[in-house]
PDB file of N, CA and C in Angstrom:
ATOM      1  N   UNK P   8      11.106 -30.633  11.242  1.00 41.00           N
ATOM      2  CA  UNK P   8      11.423 -30.845   9.368  1.00 41.00           C
ATOM      3  C   UNK P   8      10.088 -30.321   9.412  1.00 41.00           C
ATOM      4  N   UNK P   9       9.513 -29.733   8.369  1.00 47.00           N
ATOM      5  CA  UNK P   9       8.258 -29.880   7.233  1.00 47.00           C
ATOM      6  C   UNK P   9       7.719 -30.446   6.195  1.00 47.00           C
ATOM      7  N   UNK P  10       6.650 -31.694   6.741  1.00 49.00           N
ATOM      8  CA  UNK P  10       5.768 -32.148   6.085  1.00 49.00           C
ATOM      9  C   UNK P  10       6.176 -31.702   4.313  1.00 49.00           C
ATOM     10  N   UNK P  11       6.111 -31.969   2.930  1.00 46.00           N
ATOM     11  CA  UNK P  11       6.117 -31.353   2.295  1.00 46.00           C
ATOM     12  C   UNK P  11       4.375 -31.678   1.353  1.00 46.00           C
ATOM     13  N   UNK P  12       4.022 -32.777   1.841  1.00 51.00           N
ATOM     14  CA  UNK P  12       2.901 -33.944   1.222  1.00 51.00           C
ATOM     15  C   UNK P  12       1.639 -33.649   1.226  1.00 51.00           C
ATOM     16  N   UNK P  13       1.835 -32.459   2.491  1.00 52.00           N
ATOM     17  CA  UNK P  13       0.400 -31.487   3.171  1.00 52.00           C
ATOM     18  C   UNK P  13       0.294 -30.390   3.385  1.00 52.00           C
ATOM     19  N   UNK P  14      -0.243 -29.606   3.193  1.00 52.00           N
ATOM     20  CA  UNK P  14      -0.361 -28.192   3.447  1.00 52.00           C
ATOM     21  C   UNK P  14      -1.224 -28.577   4.202  1.00 52.00           C
ATOM     22  N   UNK P  15      -0.947 -27.618   5.254  1.00 55.00           N
ATOM     23  CA  UNK P  15      -1.021 -27.717   7.125  1.00 55.00           C
ATOM     24  C   UNK P  15      -2.253 -26.595   6.964  1.00 55.00           C
ATOM     25  N   UNK P  16      -2.897 -26.583   7.861  1.00 50.00           N
ATOM     26  CA  UNK P  16      -4.331 -25.881   7.956  1.00 50.00           C
ATOM     27  C   UNK P  16      -3.940 -24.232   9.173  1.00 50.00           C
ATOM     28  N   UNK P  17      -2.148 -24.679   9.411  1.00 61.00           N
ATOM     29  CA  UNK P  17      -2.948 -24.065  10.665  1.00 61.00           C
ATOM     30  C   UNK P  17      -1.815 -23.208   9.983  1.00 61.00           C
ATOM     31  N   UNK P  18      -0.610 -22.828   9.179  1.00 53.00           N
ATOM     32  CA  UNK P  18       0.331 -22.515   8.197  1.00 53.00           C
ATOM     33  C   UNK P  18      -0.596 -21.702   7.228  1.00 53.00           C
ATOM     34  N   UNK P  19      -0.325 -20.017   8.251  1.00 69.00           N
ATOM     35  CA  UNK P  19      -0.981 -19.033   7.417  1.00 69.00           C
ATOM     36  C   UNK P  19       0.111 -18.063   6.466  1.00 69.00           C
ATOM     37  N   UNK P  20       1.240 -18.964   6.576  1.00 88.00           N
ATOM     38  CA  UNK P  20       2.589 -17.492   6.265  1.00 88.00           C
ATOM     39  C   UNK P  20       1.657 -17.727   4.243  1.00 88.00           C
ATOM     40  N   UNK P  21       2.325 -17.155   4.118  1.00 89.00           N
ATOM     41  CA  UNK P  21       2.085 -17.589   2.509  1.00 89.00           C
ATOM     42  C   UNK P  21       3.388 -17.675   1.446  1.00 89.00           C
ATOM     43  N   UNK P  22       4.058 -17.713   2.125  1.00 91.00           N
ATOM     44  CA  UNK P  22       5.488 -17.467   1.576  1.00 91.00           C
ATOM     45  C   UNK P  22       6.185 -19.543   1.522  1.00 91.00           C
ATOM     46  N   UNK P  23       5.523 -19.463   3.185  1.00 91.00           N
ATOM     47  CA  UNK P  23       6.116 -20.627   3.110  1.00 91.00           C
ATOM     48  C   UNK P  23       5.717 -22.014   2.411  1.00 91.00           C
ATOM     49  N   UNK P  24       3.561 -20.852   2.592  1.00 90.00           N
ATOM     50  CA  UNK P  24       2.725 -22.422   1.442  1.00 90.00           C
ATOM     51  C   UNK P  24       3.199 -22.241  -0.004  1.00 90.00           C
ATOM     52  N   UNK P  25       3.777 -20.730  -0.737  1.00 93.00           N
ATOM     53  CA  UNK P  25       4.503 -21.303  -1.969  1.00 93.00           C
ATOM     54  C   UNK P  25       5.593 -21.904  -1.973  1.00 93.00           C
ATOM     55  N   UNK P  26       6.447 -22.362  -1.063  1.00 94.00           N
ATOM     56  CA  UNK P  26       7.965 -22.844  -0.654  1.00 94.00           C
ATOM     57  C   UNK P  26       7.365 -24.273  -0.822  1.00 94.00           C
ATOM     58  N   UNK P  27       6.286 -25.063  -0.145  1.00 93.00           N
ATOM     59  CA  UNK P  27       5.537 -26.189  -0.060  1.00 93.00           C
ATOM     60  C   UNK P  27       5.164 -26.523  -0.973  1.00 93.00           C
ATOM     61  N   UNK P  28       4.019 -25.989  -1.844  1.00 94.00           N
ATOM     62  CA  UNK P  28       3.565 -26.141  -3.311  1.00 94.00           C
ATOM     63  C   UNK P  28       4.664 -26.032  -4.488  1.00 94.00           C
ATOM     64  N   UNK P  29       5.958 -25.558  -4.068  1.00 97.00           N
ATOM     65  CA  UNK P  29       6.742 -25.395  -5.193  1.00 97.00           C
ATOM     66  C   UNK P  29       7.744 -27.393  -5.277  1.00 97.00           C
ATOM     67  N   UNK P  30       8.008 -27.533  -3.815  1.00 96.00           N
ATOM     68  CA  UNK P  30       8.704 -28.463  -3.646  1.00 96.00           C
ATOM     69  C   UNK P  30       7.798 -30.235  -3.730  1.00 96.00           C
ATOM     70  N   UNK P  31       6.605 -29.841  -3.639  1.00 95.00           N
ATOM     71  CA  UNK P  31       5.192 -30.777  -4.079  1.00 95.00           C
ATOM     72  C   UNK P  31       5.889 -30.609  -5.325  1.00 95.00           C
ATOM     73  N   UNK P  32       5.357 -29.841  -6.285  1.00 97.00           N
ATOM     74  CA  UNK P  32       6.260 -29.901  -7.570  1.00 97.00           C
ATOM     75  C   UNK P  32       7.511 -30.777  -8.058  1.00 97.00           C
ATOM     76  N   UNK P  33       7.904 -30.441  -7.376  1.00 97.00           N
ATOM     77  CA  UNK P  33       9.495 -30.366  -7.806  1.00 97.00           C
ATOM     78  C   UNK P  33      10.274 -31.634  -6.814  1.00 97.00           C
ATOM     79  N   UNK P  34       9.061 -32.380  -6.434  1.00 97.00           N
ATOM     80  CA  UNK P  34       8.898 -33.736  -5.952  1.00 97.00           C
ATOM     81  C   UNK P  34       8.251 -34.427  -6.947  1.00 97.00           C
ATOM     82  N   UNK P  35       7.009 -34.361  -7.397  1.00 96.00           N
ATOM     83  CA  UNK P  35       6.750 -35.490  -8.904  1.00 96.00           C
ATOM     84  C   UNK P  35       6.874 -35.157  -9.439  1.00 96.00           C
ATOM     85  N   UNK P  36       8.433 -34.059 -10.294  1.00 97.00           N
ATOM     86  CA  UNK P  36       8.670 -34.171 -11.659  1.00 97.00           C
ATOM     87  C   UNK P  36      10.331 -35.189 -11.137  1.00 97.00           C
ATOM     88  N   UNK P  37      10.973 -34.974  -9.725  1.00 97.00           N
ATOM     89  CA  UNK P  37      11.292 -35.934 -10.075  1.00 97.00           C
ATOM     90  C   UNK P  37      11.002 -37.680  -9.873  1.00 97.00           C
ATOM     91  N   UNK P  38      10.054 -37.733  -9.137  1.00 96.00           N
ATOM     92  CA  UNK P  38       9.123 -39.311 -10.078  1.00 96.00           C
ATOM     93  C   UNK P  38       8.654 -39.718 -10.897  1.00 96.00           C
ATOM     94  N   UNK P  39       8.595 -38.388 -11.964  1.00 95.00           N
ATOM     95  CA  UNK P  39       8.372 -38.805 -13.131  1.00 95.00           C
ATOM     96  C   UNK P  39       9.153 -38.932 -14.709  1.00 95.00           C
ATOM     97  N   UNK P  40      10.052 -38.668 -13.534  1.00 97.00           N
ATOM     98  CA  UNK P  40      11.987 -38.743 -14.630  1.00 97.00           C
ATOM     99  C   UNK P  40      11.846 -37.814 -15.103  1.00 97.00           C
ATOM    100  N   UNK P  41      11.477 -36.128 -14.803  1.00 97.00           N
ATOM    101  CA  UNK P  41      12.152 -35.124 -15.447  1.00 97.00           C
ATOM    102  C   UNK P  41      12.651 -34.166 -15.814  1.00 97.00           C
ATOM    103  N   UNK P  42      13.019 -33.945 -16.371  1.00 97.00           N
ATOM    104  CA  UNK P  42      14.563 -32.298 -15.534  1.00 97.00           C
ATOM    105  C   UNK P  42      13.869 -30.961 -15.475  1.00 97.00           C
ATOM    106  N   UNK P  43      13.685 -30.055 -15.449  1.00 98.00           N
ATOM    107  CA  UNK P  43      13.284 -28.650 -14.658  1.00 98.00           C
ATOM    108  C   UNK P  43      13.268 -28.058 -16.769  1.00 98.00           C
ATOM    109  N   UNK P  44      14.074 -28.472 -17.935  1.00 98.00           N
ATOM    110  CA  UNK P  44      14.270 -28.321 -19.065  1.00 98.00           C
ATOM    111  C   UNK P  44      12.628 -29.069 -20.099  1.00 98.00           C
ATOM    112  N   UNK P  45      12.222 -30.855 -19.478  1.00 98.00           N
ATOM    113  CA  UNK P  45      11.912 -31.509 -20.187  1.00 98.00           C
ATOM    114  C   UNK P  45      10.633 -30.588 -19.458  1.00 98.00           C
ATOM    115  N   UNK P  46      10.151 -30.622 -17.629  1.00 98.00           N
ATOM    116  CA  UNK P  46       8.965 -29.744 -18.092  1.00 98.00           C
ATOM    117  C   UNK P  46       8.880 -28.426 -18.094  1.00 98.00           C
ATOM    118  N   UNK P  47       9.465 -27.962 -18.647  1.00 98.00           N
ATOM    119  CA  UNK P  47       9.459 -26.644 -19.058  1.00 98.00           C
ATOM    120  C   UNK P  47       8.514 -26.194 -19.693  1.00 98.00           C
ATOM    121  N   UNK P  48       8.956 -27.021 -20.621  1.00 98.00           N
ATOM    122  CA  UNK P  48       9.108 -27.835 -21.827  1.00 98.00           C
ATOM    123  C   UNK P  48       7.934 -28.195 -22.952  1.00 98.00           C
ATOM    124  N   UNK P  49       7.119 -29.341 -22.155  1.00 98.00           N
ATOM    125  CA  UNK P  49       6.220 -29.804 -21.642  1.00 98.00           C
ATOM    126  C   UNK P  49       4.880 -28.721 -21.080  1.00 98.00           C
ATOM    127  N   UNK P  50       4.953 -27.777 -20.381  1.00 98.00           N
ATOM    128  CA  UNK P  50       3.744 -27.071 -19.614  1.00 98.00           C
ATOM    129  C   UNK P  50       4.357 -26.077 -20.506  1.00 98.00           C
ATOM    130  N   UNK P  51       4.990 -25.426 -21.255  1.00 98.00           N
ATOM    131  CA  UNK P  51       4.821 -24.107 -22.119  1.00 98.00           C
ATOM    132  C   UNK P  51       5.408 -23.799 -21.607  1.00 98.00           C
ATOM    133  N   UNK P  52       6.661 -22.219 -20.995  1.00 98.00           N
ATOM    134  CA  UNK P  52       6.460 -22.093 -19.613  1.00 98.00           C
ATOM    135  C   UNK P  52       8.388 -22.248 -20.235  1.00 98.00           C
ATOM    136  N   UNK P  53       8.916 -20.923 -20.402  1.00 98.00           N
ATOM    137  CA  UNK P  53       9.408 -20.283 -20.473  1.00 98.00           C
ATOM    138  C   UNK P  53      11.158 -20.808 -18.856  1.00 98.00           C
ATOM    139  N   UNK P  54      11.971 -21.539 -19.400  1.00 98.00           N
ATOM    140  CA  UNK P  54      13.005 -22.583 -18.506  1.00 98.00           C
ATOM    141  C   UNK P  54      12.968 -21.697 -16.994  1.00 98.00           C
ATOM    142  N   UNK P  55      14.196 -20.166 -17.723  1.00 98.00           N
ATOM    143  CA  UNK P  55      13.874 -19.416 -16.370  1.00 98.00           C
ATOM    144  C   UNK P  55      12.932 -19.557 -15.293  1.00 98.00           C
ATOM    145  N   UNK P  56      11.103 -18.678 -16.162  1.00 98.00           N
ATOM    146  CA  UNK P  56      10.201 -19.039 -15.338  1.00 98.00           C
ATOM    147  C   UNK P  56      10.821 -21.068 -14.710  1.00 98.00           C
ATOM    148  N   UNK P  57      10.731 -21.735 -14.394  1.00 98.00           N
ATOM    149  CA  UNK P  57      10.406 -22.699 -14.387  1.00 98.00           C
ATOM    150  C   UNK P  57      11.145 -22.772 -13.276  1.00 98.00           C
ATOM    151  N   UNK P  58      13.011 -22.626 -13.235  1.00 98.00           N
ATOM    152  CA  UNK P  58      13.303 -22.563 -12.561  1.00 98.00           C
ATOM    153  C   UNK P  58      13.543 -21.538 -11.317  1.00 98.00           C
ATOM    154  N   UNK P  59      12.808 -20.244 -11.504  1.00 98.00           N
ATOM    155  CA  UNK P  59      12.120 -19.616 -10.538  1.00 98.00           C
ATOM    156  C   UNK P  59      11.830 -20.421  -9.922  1.00 98.00           C
ATOM    157  N   UNK P  60      10.149 -20.644 -10.404  1.00 98.00           N
ATOM    158  CA  UNK P  60       9.305 -21.170  -9.253  1.00 98.00           C
ATOM    159  C   UNK P  60       9.554 -22.199  -8.564  1.00 98.00           C
ATOM    160  N   UNK P  61      10.485 -23.500  -8.717  1.00 97.00           N
ATOM    161  CA  UNK P  61      11.611 -24.293  -8.086  1.00 97.00           C
ATOM    162  C   UNK P  61      12.371 -23.896  -6.643  1.00 97.00           C
ATOM    163  N   UNK P  62      12.497 -22.565  -7.041  1.00 97.00           N
ATOM    164  CA  UNK P  62      13.718 -22.228  -6.430  1.00 97.00           C
ATOM    165  C   UNK P  62      12.937 -20.716  -5.095  1.00 97.00           C
ATOM    166  N   UNK P  63      11.482 -20.438  -5.675  1.00 96.00           N
ATOM    167  CA  UNK P  63      11.295 -19.223  -5.403  1.00 96.00           C
ATOM    168  C   UNK P  63       9.722 -19.208  -4.253  1.00 96.00           C
ATOM    169  N   UNK P  64       9.199 -20.616  -5.877  1.00 95.00           N
ATOM    170  CA  UNK P  64       7.510 -20.981  -4.999  1.00 95.00           C
ATOM    171  C   UNK P  64       6.900 -18.812  -6.108  1.00 95.00           C
ATOM    172  N   UNK P  65       7.905 -18.266  -7.464  1.00 97.00           N
ATOM    173  CA  UNK P  65       7.019 -17.261  -7.591  1.00 97.00           C
ATOM    174  C   UNK P  65       6.620 -17.969  -8.947  1.00 97.00           C
ATOM    175  N   UNK P  66       5.061 -18.245  -9.875  1.00 97.00           N
ATOM    176  CA  UNK P  66       4.485 -18.018 -10.809  1.00 97.00           C
ATOM    177  C   UNK P  66       3.567 -17.260 -10.825  1.00 97.00           C
ATOM    178  N   UNK P  67       2.846 -17.456 -11.465  1.00 97.00           N
ATOM    179  CA  UNK P  67       1.471 -17.339 -12.281  1.00 97.00           C
ATOM    180  C   UNK P  67       0.838 -18.138 -12.503  1.00 97.00           C
ATOM    181  N   UNK P  68      -0.516 -17.727 -12.212  1.00 96.00           N
ATOM    182  CA  UNK P  68      -1.832 -19.284 -12.102  1.00 96.00           C
ATOM    183  C   UNK P  68      -1.142 -19.384 -13.235  1.00 96.00           C
ATOM    184  N   UNK P  69      -1.582 -18.833 -14.092  1.00 97.00           N
ATOM    185  CA  UNK P  69      -1.667 -19.550 -15.473  1.00 97.00           C
ATOM    186  C   UNK P  69      -0.578 -21.273 -15.276  1.00 97.00           C
ATOM    187  N   UNK P  70       0.904 -19.941 -15.295  1.00 98.00           N
ATOM    188  CA  UNK P  70       2.143 -21.102 -14.366  1.00 98.00           C
ATOM    189  C   UNK P  70       1.647 -21.866 -14.248  1.00 98.00           C
ATOM    190  N   UNK P  71       1.276 -22.149 -13.202  1.00 97.00           N
ATOM    191  CA  UNK P  71       1.572 -22.902 -12.257  1.00 97.00           C
ATOM    192  C   UNK P  71      -0.442 -24.465 -13.344  1.00 97.00           C
ATOM    193  N   UNK P  72      -1.113 -23.738 -13.501  1.00 97.00           N
ATOM    194  CA  UNK P  72      -1.590 -24.034 -14.003  1.00 97.00           C
ATOM    195  C   UNK P  72      -1.679 -25.290 -15.415  1.00 97.00           C
ATOM    196  N   UNK P  73      -0.117 -24.659 -16.208  1.00 98.00           N
ATOM    197  CA  UNK P  73       0.124 -25.272 -17.370  1.00 98.00           C
ATOM    198  C   UNK P  73       0.800 -26.812 -16.596  1.00 98.00           C
ATOM    199  N   UNK P  74       1.381 -26.443 -15.209  1.00 98.00           N
ATOM    200  CA  UNK P  74       2.379 -27.313 -14.820  1.00 98.00           C
ATOM    201  C   UNK P  74       2.409 -28.160 -14.424  1.00 98.00           C
ATOM    202  N   UNK P  75       0.592 -27.308 -14.124  1.00 97.00           N
ATOM    203  CA  UNK P  75      -0.340 -29.262 -13.115  1.00 97.00           C
ATOM    204  C   UNK P  75      -0.746 -29.249 -14.673  1.00 97.00           C
ATOM    205  N   UNK P  76      -1.031 -29.697 -15.757  1.00 97.00           N
ATOM    206  CA  UNK P  76      -1.815 -29.935 -17.023  1.00 97.00           C
ATOM    207  C   UNK P  76      -0.632 -30.818 -18.086  1.00 97.00           C
ATOM    208  N   UNK P  77       0.160 -30.605 -17.670  1.00 97.00           N
ATOM    209  CA  UNK P  77       1.492 -30.972 -17.554  1.00 97.00           C
ATOM    210  C   UNK P  77       2.220 -31.843 -16.970  1.00 97.00           C
ATOM    211  N   UNK P  78       1.710 -32.011 -16.060  1.00 97.00           N
ATOM    212  CA  UNK P  78       2.087 -33.525 -14.674  1.00 97.00           C
ATOM    213  C   UNK P  78       1.345 -34.239 -14.969  1.00 97.00           C
ATOM    214  N   UNK P  79      -0.418 -34.304 -15.392  1.00 95.00           N
ATOM    215  CA  UNK P  79      -1.533 -35.242 -15.152  1.00 95.00           C
ATOM    216  C   UNK P  79      -1.619 -33.889 -13.698  1.00 95.00           C
ATOM    217  N   UNK P  80      -2.037 -33.750 -13.295  1.00 94.00           N
ATOM    218  CA  UNK P  80      -2.422 -32.715 -11.902  1.00 94.00           C
ATOM    219  C   UNK P  80      -3.425 -31.749 -11.819  1.00 94.00           C
ATOM    220  N   UNK P  81      -4.117 -31.518 -13.265  1.00 92.00           N
ATOM    221  CA  UNK P  81      -4.607 -30.999 -12.786  1.00 92.00           C
ATOM    222  C   UNK P  81      -6.407 -30.405 -12.307  1.00 92.00           C
ATOM    223  N   UNK P  82      -6.609 -31.168 -11.482  1.00 91.00           N
ATOM    224  CA  UNK P  82      -7.872 -32.144 -11.557  1.00 91.00           C
ATOM    225  C   UNK P  82      -7.397 -31.703  -9.951  1.00 91.00           C
ATOM    226  N   UNK P  83      -6.394 -31.679  -9.335  1.00 89.00           N
ATOM    227  CA  UNK P  83      -6.265 -31.335  -8.267  1.00 89.00           C
ATOM    228  C   UNK P  83      -6.609 -30.141  -7.871  1.00 89.00           C
ATOM    229  N   UNK P  84      -6.775 -29.128  -8.716  1.00 87.00           N
ATOM    230  CA  UNK P  84      -7.375 -28.121  -8.514  1.00 87.00           C
ATOM    231  C   UNK P  84      -8.897 -28.050  -8.027  1.00 87.00           C
ATOM    232  N   UNK P  85      -9.430 -29.039  -7.966  1.00 85.00           N
ATOM    233  CA  UNK P  85     -10.517 -28.848  -8.142  1.00 85.00           C
ATOM    234  C   UNK P  85     -11.296 -28.352  -7.483  1.00 85.00           C
ATOM    235  N   UNK P  86      -9.933 -29.089  -5.590  1.00 79.00           N
ATOM    236  CA  UNK P  86     -11.023 -28.217  -4.566  1.00 79.00           C
ATOM    237  C   UNK P  86     -10.470 -27.178  -3.791  1.00 79.00           C
ATOM    238  N   UNK P  87      -9.700 -26.280  -4.682  1.00 81.00           N
ATOM    239  CA  UNK P  87      -9.784 -25.101  -4.723  1.00 81.00           C
ATOM    240  C   UNK P  87     -11.038 -23.820  -4.047  1.00 81.00           C
ATOM    241  N   UNK P  88     -11.170 -23.926  -3.105  1.00 78.00           N
ATOM    242  CA  UNK P  88     -11.860 -23.100  -2.461  1.00 78.00           C
ATOM    243  C   UNK P  88     -13.126 -23.515  -3.316  1.00 78.00           C
ATOM    244  N   UNK P  89     -14.093 -24.840  -2.890  1.00 77.00           N
ATOM    245  CA  UNK P  89     -14.841 -25.611  -3.625  1.00 77.00           C
ATOM    246  C   UNK P  89     -15.702 -25.815  -1.904  1.00 77.00           C
ATOM    247  N   UNK P  90     -15.401 -25.911  -1.044  1.00 69.00           N
ATOM    248  CA  UNK P  90     -16.443 -26.520   0.041  1.00 69.00           C
ATOM    249  C   UNK P  90     -16.013 -25.453   1.465  1.00 69.00           C
ATOM    250  N   UNK P  91     -17.623 -24.956   2.086  1.00 73.00           N
ATOM    251  CA  UNK P  91     -17.771 -24.662   2.797  1.00 73.00           C
ATOM    252  C   UNK P  91     -16.631 -25.081   4.126  1.00 73.00           C
ATOM    253  N   UNK P  92     -16.749 -23.848   5.228  1.00 73.00           N
ATOM    254  CA  UNK P  92     -16.309 -23.816   6.232  1.00 73.00           C
ATOM    255  C   UNK P  92     -16.466 -23.428   6.732  1.00 73.00           C
ATOM    256  N   UNK P  93     -17.951 -25.180   8.401  1.00 74.00           N
ATOM    257  CA  UNK P  93     -18.475 -24.781   9.351  1.00 74.00           C
ATOM    258  C   UNK P  93     -17.074 -24.373  10.198  1.00 74.00           C
ATOM    259  N   UNK P  94     -18.170 -23.527  10.885  1.00 76.00           N
ATOM    260  CA  UNK P  94     -17.341 -23.637  12.899  1.00 76.00           C
ATOM    261  C   UNK P  94     -18.237 -23.775  13.642  1.00 76.00           C
ATOM    262  N   UNK P  95     -19.107 -23.824  13.002  1.00 79.00           N
ATOM    263  CA  UNK P  95     -20.595 -24.369  14.486  1.00 79.00           C
ATOM    264  C   UNK P  95     -21.974 -25.145  13.274  1.00 79.00           C
ATOM    265  N   UNK P  96     -22.823 -25.508  14.696  1.00 76.00           N
ATOM    266  CA  UNK P  96     -23.685 -26.128  13.594  1.00 76.00           C
ATOM    267  C   UNK P  96     -24.130 -25.735  13.488  1.00 76.00           C
ATOM    268  N   UNK P  97     -24.769 -23.768  13.753  1.00 78.00           N
ATOM    269  CA  UNK P  97     -25.889 -22.577  14.000  1.00 78.00           C
ATOM    270  C   UNK P  97     -25.263 -22.322  12.047  1.00 78.00           C
ATOM    271  N   UNK P  98     -24.038 -22.196  11.620  1.00 73.00           N
ATOM    272  CA  UNK P  98     -23.350 -22.335  10.732  1.00 73.00           C
ATOM    273  C   UNK P  98     -23.866 -23.475   9.241  1.00 73.00           C
ATOM    274  N   UNK P  99     -24.133 -24.480   9.920  1.00 68.00           N
ATOM    275  CA  UNK P  99     -24.665 -25.508   9.274  1.00 68.00           C
ATOM    276  C   UNK P  99     -25.828 -25.298   9.082  1.00 68.00           C
ATOM    277  N   UNK P 100     -26.889 -24.652   9.653  1.00 71.00           N
ATOM    278  CA  UNK P 100     -27.999 -24.921   9.981  1.00 71.00           C
ATOM    279  C   UNK P 100     -28.804 -23.537   8.904  1.00 71.00           C
ATOM    280  N   UNK P 101     -27.224 -22.864   9.109  1.00 72.00           N
ATOM    281  CA  UNK P 101     -27.824 -20.508   8.605  1.00 72.00           C
ATOM    282  C   UNK P 101     -27.241 -21.134   6.529  1.00 72.00           C
ATOM    283  N   UNK P 102     -26.481 -22.225   6.522  1.00 69.00           N
ATOM    284  CA  UNK P 102     -26.900 -22.088   4.959  1.00 69.00           C
ATOM    285  C   UNK P 102     -27.676 -22.806   4.415  1.00 69.00           C
ATOM    286  N   UNK P 103     -28.731 -23.673   4.767  1.00 66.00           N
ATOM    287  CA  UNK P 103     -30.343 -23.741   4.211  1.00 66.00           C
ATOM    288  C   UNK P 103     -30.702 -22.934   3.340  1.00 66.00           C
ATOM    289  N   UNK P 104     -30.233 -20.958   3.796  1.00 58.00           N
ATOM    290  CA  UNK P 104     -30.847 -20.219   4.002  1.00 58.00           C
ATOM    291  C   UNK P 104     -30.152 -19.406   1.766  1.00 58.00           C
ATOM    292  N   UNK P 105     -31.411 -19.055   1.054  1.00 58.00           N
ATOM    293  CA  UNK P 105     -30.644 -18.848  -0.369  1.00 58.00           C
ATOM    294  C   UNK P 105     -29.804 -18.169  -0.435  1.00 58.00           C
ATOM    295  N   UNK P 106     -28.599 -18.891  -1.369  1.00 63.00           N
ATOM    296  CA  UNK P 106     -26.806 -18.201  -1.933  1.00 63.00           C
ATOM    297  C   UNK P 106     -27.218 -16.550  -1.812  1.00 63.00           C
ATOM    298  N   UNK P 107     -25.765 -16.267  -1.785  1.00 63.00           N
ATOM    299  CA  UNK P 107     -26.390 -15.155  -2.076  1.00 63.00           C
ATOM    300  C   UNK P 107     -25.654 -14.760  -3.439  1.00 63.00           C
ATOM    301  N   UNK P 108     -25.411 -13.707  -3.664  1.00 70.00           N
ATOM    302  CA  UNK P 108     -25.150 -13.456  -5.698  1.00 70.00           C
ATOM    303  C   UNK P 108     -23.866 -12.746  -5.388  1.00 70.00           C
ATOM    304  N   UNK P 109     -23.281 -11.708  -4.710  1.00 74.00           N
ATOM    305  CA  UNK P 109     -22.929 -11.239  -4.538  1.00 74.00           C
ATOM    306  C   UNK P 109     -23.003 -10.170  -3.184  1.00 74.00           C
ATOM    307  N   UNK P 110     -21.554  -9.500  -2.710  1.00 72.00           N
ATOM    308  CA  UNK P 110     -21.254  -9.387  -1.202  1.00 72.00           C
ATOM    309  C   UNK P 110     -22.249  -8.122  -0.816  1.00 72.00           C
ATOM    310  N   UNK P 111     -22.318  -8.285   0.475  1.00 73.00           N
ATOM    311  CA  UNK P 111     -23.123  -6.655   0.862  1.00 73.00           C
ATOM    312  C   UNK P 111     -21.992  -5.184   0.642  1.00 73.00           C
ATOM    313  N   UNK P 112     -22.057  -4.119   0.823  1.00 74.00           N
ATOM    314  CA  UNK P 112     -21.549  -2.768   0.768  1.00 74.00           C
ATOM    315  C   UNK P 112     -20.753  -2.303   1.171  1.00 74.00           C
ATOM    316  N   UNK P 113     -20.474  -3.121   2.150  1.00 66.00           N
ATOM    317  CA  UNK P 113     -20.658  -2.647   3.385  1.00 66.00           C
ATOM    318  C   UNK P 113     -18.830  -2.578   3.408  1.00 66.00           C
TER     319      UNK P 113
END
């Protein structure tokens, strides 16, 4: 059984991650005692768009942010891509080098 409250770092399948996010949103919606229609209205989404999201996990980033805002969960996006992942001590030490402004042309 999958634990939908935690996105597993071992979960590399994008479809599974989409479905976990949709399930977490649905669970939070139910905790807030909201219907799909009420949340879609509050988020400024069409009801079929929201229903498709809960069923398939597919939604635009803007739509997901609108849902998060409507549920007062927008701050959960603060950590998205924010922390650099270090694998070794050398990676930590190398981070003291100047920050790159753009990638290489390789």
